[in-house]
Short mmCIF file of C-alpha atoms in Angstrom, two decimals:
data_model
loop_
_atom_site.label_atom_id
_atom_site.label_comp_id
_atom_site.label_asym_id
_atom_site.label_seq_id
_atom_site.Cartn_x
_atom_site.Cartn_y
_atom_site.Cartn_z
CA MET A 1 141.46 144.26 21.20
CA ILE A 2 143.00 144.06 17.73
CA PHE A 3 146.21 142.56 16.34
CA ILE A 4 148.41 144.32 13.82
CA ARG A 5 151.07 142.46 11.85
CA LYS A 6 154.00 144.68 10.87
CA THR A 7 156.37 143.43 8.15
CA GLU A 8 159.69 145.23 7.65
CA LYS A 9 162.33 144.69 4.98
CA ILE A 10 165.80 145.11 6.55
CA ARG A 11 168.64 146.60 4.56
CA SER A 12 171.62 144.29 3.96
CA GLY A 13 173.91 143.95 6.98
CA LYS A 14 171.69 146.13 9.20
CA LEU A 15 169.89 143.45 11.23
CA ASP A 16 172.06 143.68 14.38
CA GLU A 17 171.84 147.48 14.43
CA PHE A 18 168.09 147.34 13.87
CA ASN A 19 167.65 144.80 16.70
CA ARG A 20 169.66 146.99 19.07
CA ILE A 21 167.43 150.00 18.40
CA PHE A 22 164.32 147.84 18.71
CA HIS A 23 165.27 146.54 22.18
CA THR A 24 166.63 149.82 23.55
CA HIS A 25 164.12 152.30 22.09
CA GLU A 26 161.30 151.04 19.86
CA TYR A 27 160.00 148.35 22.25
CA ARG A 28 159.88 150.85 25.14
CA GLU A 29 158.00 153.39 23.01
CA TYR A 30 155.34 150.85 22.04
CA VAL A 31 154.85 149.50 25.58
CA LYS A 32 154.84 152.98 27.12
CA ASN A 33 151.88 153.84 24.92
CA GLY A 34 149.90 150.71 25.73
CA ALA A 35 150.77 148.27 22.94
CA LYS A 36 151.67 144.65 23.74
CA LEU A 37 154.29 142.62 21.89
CA ILE A 38 152.86 139.23 20.85
CA GLY A 39 155.76 137.90 18.81
CA ARG A 40 158.68 138.84 16.59
CA TRP A 41 160.24 136.67 13.87
CA VAL A 42 163.25 137.05 11.52
CA ASN A 43 163.41 135.07 8.28
CA ASP A 44 166.37 132.83 7.34
CA LYS A 45 167.85 135.44 5.00
CA GLU A 46 167.78 138.01 7.83
CA ASP A 47 166.25 140.59 5.53
CA GLU A 48 162.69 140.62 6.85
CA ILE A 49 161.16 140.95 10.31
CA LEU A 50 157.54 140.15 11.12
CA THR A 51 156.17 141.62 14.36
CA ILE A 52 152.68 141.22 15.83
CA TRP A 53 151.40 143.89 18.24
CA GLU A 54 148.19 143.92 20.27
CA TYR A 55 146.22 147.17 20.65
CA LYS A 56 143.14 147.91 22.74
CA SER A 57 141.14 149.08 19.73
CA LYS A 58 141.42 150.49 16.21
CA GLU A 59 141.27 153.98 17.72
CA HIS A 60 144.15 153.10 20.07
CA TYR A 61 146.20 151.91 17.08
CA ASP A 62 145.41 155.01 15.00
CA ASN A 63 146.31 157.39 17.83
CA PHE A 64 149.44 155.40 18.68
CA GLU A 65 150.77 155.65 15.13
CA ILE A 66 150.87 159.42 15.55
CA VAL A 67 152.83 159.13 18.82
CA LYS A 68 155.18 156.50 17.40
CA ASP A 69 156.13 158.56 14.37
CA THR A 70 157.44 161.41 16.57
CA SER A 71 160.15 159.23 18.18
CA LYS A 72 163.63 160.20 17.03
CA GLU A 73 165.00 156.73 17.77
CA ILE A 74 162.27 155.01 15.80
CA GLN A 75 162.92 157.35 12.89
CA GLU A 76 166.55 156.19 13.09
CA ALA A 77 165.41 152.54 13.00
CA THR A 78 163.19 153.31 10.00
CA GLY A 79 166.32 154.42 8.14
CA LEU A 80 167.62 150.85 8.36
CA THR A 81 164.57 149.37 6.67
CA GLY A 82 163.06 149.26 3.22
CA ASP A 83 159.38 148.55 2.63
CA ILE A 84 157.11 148.44 5.69
CA SER A 85 153.57 147.07 5.64
CA TYR A 86 150.81 146.79 8.27
CA GLU A 87 147.94 144.30 8.30
CA LEU A 88 144.94 144.07 10.61
CA LEU A 89 144.63 140.38 11.49
CA SER A 90 141.29 138.62 11.42
CA SER A 91 140.13 136.77 14.53
CA THR A 92 138.28 134.11 12.48
CA GLU A 93 140.93 132.85 10.09
CA PRO A 94 143.93 130.64 10.87
CA TYR A 95 147.45 132.06 11.26
CA PRO A 96 149.21 133.68 9.42
CA SER A 97 146.08 135.58 8.40
CA ALA A 98 145.20 135.86 12.07
CA TYR A 99 146.80 135.57 15.44
CA HIS A 100 145.28 133.92 18.48
CA PRO A 101 147.36 134.58 21.63
CA PRO A 102 148.08 131.66 23.98
CA LYS A 103 145.88 131.55 27.05
CA HIS A 104 148.84 130.79 29.31
CA ILE A 105 152.61 131.22 29.03
CA MET A 106 155.14 129.43 31.25
CA SER A 107 158.40 131.12 32.19
CA VAL A 108 161.30 130.36 34.53
CA SER A 109 163.86 132.37 36.47
CA GLY A 110 166.73 131.43 38.77
CA TYR A 111 168.12 132.62 42.10
CA ILE A 112 171.73 131.55 41.48
CA THR A 113 174.53 132.02 44.01
CA ASN A 114 178.31 131.64 43.65
CA LYS A 115 180.76 130.29 46.24
CA LYS A 116 180.80 133.68 48.00
CA GLY A 117 177.02 133.68 48.32
CA LYS A 118 176.53 136.48 45.80
CA VAL A 119 173.43 136.39 43.59
CA LEU A 120 173.38 136.39 39.79
CA LEU A 121 171.43 139.40 38.45
CA VAL A 122 170.80 140.78 34.97
CA ARG A 123 169.55 144.04 33.50
CA ASN A 124 167.43 143.60 30.37
CA PHE A 125 167.34 146.23 27.63
CA HIS A 126 163.54 146.51 27.75
CA ARG A 127 163.43 146.65 31.59
CA SER A 128 166.44 148.83 32.21
CA ASP A 129 164.96 150.42 35.35
CA THR A 130 165.57 147.26 37.38
CA MET A 131 167.83 144.27 37.77
CA GLU A 132 166.29 140.83 38.08
CA MET A 133 167.05 137.14 38.22
CA PRO A 134 167.88 135.66 34.80
CA GLY A 135 165.18 133.67 33.03
CA GLY A 136 162.66 133.59 30.23
CA GLN A 137 159.90 131.73 28.45
CA VAL A 138 159.71 127.94 28.34
CA GLU A 139 159.84 126.65 24.77
CA GLU A 140 157.72 123.85 23.36
CA VAL A 141 158.76 120.30 24.42
CA GLU A 142 161.19 121.69 27.03
CA THR A 143 161.03 120.64 30.67
CA LEU A 144 161.17 123.46 33.22
CA GLU A 145 164.64 122.30 34.23
CA GLU A 146 165.89 122.37 30.64
CA ALA A 147 164.43 125.85 30.19
CA ILE A 148 166.13 127.37 33.23
CA HIS A 149 169.53 125.96 32.25
CA ARG A 150 169.14 127.27 28.68
CA GLU A 151 167.89 130.72 29.67
CA ILE A 152 170.62 131.32 32.24
CA LEU A 153 173.34 130.21 29.83
CA GLU A 154 171.94 132.39 27.03
CA GLU A 155 171.53 135.51 29.20
CA THR A 156 174.64 135.29 31.38
CA GLY A 157 177.14 132.81 29.89
CA VAL A 158 177.30 130.60 33.00
CA LYS A 159 176.32 127.01 33.73
CA VAL A 160 174.50 126.18 36.97
CA SER A 161 173.28 123.31 39.10
CA ILE A 162 169.66 123.42 40.28
CA ILE A 163 168.63 122.69 43.88
CA GLY A 164 164.87 123.14 43.78
CA ILE A 165 161.86 125.37 43.24
CA THR A 166 161.21 128.26 45.62
CA GLY A 167 157.98 129.74 44.27
CA ILE A 168 155.29 130.00 41.60
CA TYR A 169 154.10 133.45 40.50
CA GLN A 170 151.18 134.23 38.18
CA ASN A 171 150.65 137.48 36.28
CA VAL A 172 146.93 137.30 35.61
CA THR A 173 147.05 140.39 33.38
CA SER A 174 149.45 138.93 30.83
CA GLY A 175 148.68 135.25 31.45
CA VAL A 176 152.30 134.45 32.39
CA THR A 177 153.16 132.00 35.17
CA CYS A 178 156.77 132.04 36.40
CA ILE A 179 158.51 129.19 38.21
CA VAL A 180 161.52 130.30 40.28
CA PHE A 181 164.42 127.90 40.83
CA ARG A 182 167.27 128.16 43.28
CA GLY A 183 170.69 126.96 42.18
CA GLU A 184 174.45 127.37 42.31
CA HIS A 185 177.08 128.56 39.85
CA LEU A 186 179.08 125.73 38.30
CA SER A 187 181.26 127.27 35.60
CA GLY A 188 181.68 130.14 33.18
CA GLU A 189 182.39 133.86 33.42
CA VAL A 190 179.46 136.25 33.41
CA ARG A 191 178.86 138.24 30.23
CA ALA A 192 176.01 140.23 28.74
CA ALA A 193 173.92 138.78 25.89
CA GLU A 194 173.85 140.90 22.74
CA ASN A 195 170.54 142.72 22.24
CA GLU A 196 169.11 141.14 25.42
CA THR A 197 171.01 141.95 28.62
CA SER A 198 172.99 145.15 29.13
CA GLU A 199 174.51 144.15 32.48
CA VAL A 200 175.22 140.85 34.27
CA ILE A 201 176.71 140.72 37.77
CA PHE A 202 177.04 138.69 40.93
CA ALA A 203 175.79 140.97 43.72
CA GLU A 204 175.84 140.65 47.50
CA LEU A 205 172.07 140.80 47.86
CA THR A 206 170.62 141.45 51.33
CA LEU A 207 167.34 142.56 52.88
CA GLU A 208 168.93 145.96 53.43
CA ASN A 209 170.19 146.62 49.89
CA ILE A 210 167.74 144.69 47.67
CA ASP A 211 165.89 147.88 46.68
CA HIS A 212 169.12 149.25 45.22
CA TYR A 213 169.21 146.40 42.69
CA ILE A 214 165.62 145.20 42.20
CA THR A 215 163.14 148.05 41.83
CA ARG A 216 160.04 146.25 40.55
CA PRO A 217 157.95 144.70 43.35
CA GLN A 218 157.08 141.49 41.49
CA PHE A 219 160.77 140.69 40.98
CA LYS A 220 161.68 141.70 44.52
CA SER A 221 159.17 139.33 46.13
CA ARG A 222 160.55 136.39 44.14
CA ALA A 223 164.10 137.12 45.27
CA LEU A 224 163.06 137.55 48.91
CA ASP A 225 161.23 134.21 48.86
CA ALA A 226 164.28 132.51 47.35
CA MET A 227 166.62 133.95 50.01
CA GLU A 228 164.87 131.90 52.69
CA ALA A 229 163.76 129.03 50.53
CA ASN A 230 161.02 126.57 51.37
CA TYR A 231 161.47 124.17 48.49
CA LEU A 232 158.59 122.75 46.48
CA PRO A 233 158.60 119.26 44.95
CA TYR A 234 159.06 119.12 41.20
CA GLU A 235 158.82 116.19 38.84
CA ALA A 236 159.06 115.97 35.06
CA PHE A 237 157.77 112.84 33.37
CA ARG A 238 156.42 111.36 30.17
CA ALA A 239 153.34 109.18 29.99
CA ARG A 240 152.26 106.13 27.94
CA PRO A 241 154.49 104.49 28.99
CA TYR A 242 155.49 106.31 32.16
CA GLU A 243 159.07 107.62 32.19
CA LEU A 244 160.51 109.79 34.98
CA ILE A 245 162.77 112.48 33.51
CA SER A 246 163.82 114.35 36.65
CA ARG A 247 162.70 115.05 40.19
CA PHE A 248 163.80 117.40 42.94
CA ASP A 249 163.31 116.06 46.46
CA VAL A 250 165.24 118.49 48.64
CA LYS A 251 164.00 117.08 51.95
CA LYS A 252 165.64 113.71 51.23
CA GLU A 253 168.82 115.25 49.82
CA TYR A 254 169.40 117.53 52.84
CA SER A 255 168.02 115.34 55.67
#
């Protein structure tokens, strides 16, 4: 595999429009043709975006550039930029000259119900073929509990209370492990997140209609497990000296 760093100068005031096209068109075009997004960063002045893509080989990258250039939407995005540069990253030098992907990534998602028993679902721009439970990647120094609260609030606009963990799911292809929480809606009206979620709803999710909402099997299995939850213990702590941050013990709470 190889890593290509793409640096784009963004025309003044065009960042939001460029991000919208990236999430709705450019990202799909790259992934459809076998590229993998490693990371994407915007500078403080919001006039430059650095993106790192992974390709299977130099030949894959060269052939993909031909495919990419034929996309009408990506041509539209190119009109919002100035200079664009590409750099093949070395695997022997430290970042930023090179990129070394993390071996494992932790993510969280939440099966959240309201007082009517309806389930909170989102539709992401880059996975528009399915709805799914809200969630995302755990950031450095965050606990899992902090991450699920933050991700749900960012993606949907609502605050929740967490009951427990219903499952752990590992994507061995991408190296992502997802922890699924079950919780309840506390406050806030649902709303979509700009450039991230195109639709946010509370749906009456059942065994009979789940395929109407959740079309990808990996997301469906997580929701089905959470419907009939067998909760797992979870504890967050610091060491030296030992400090308990939080713990879910559902058996004691509901006995």
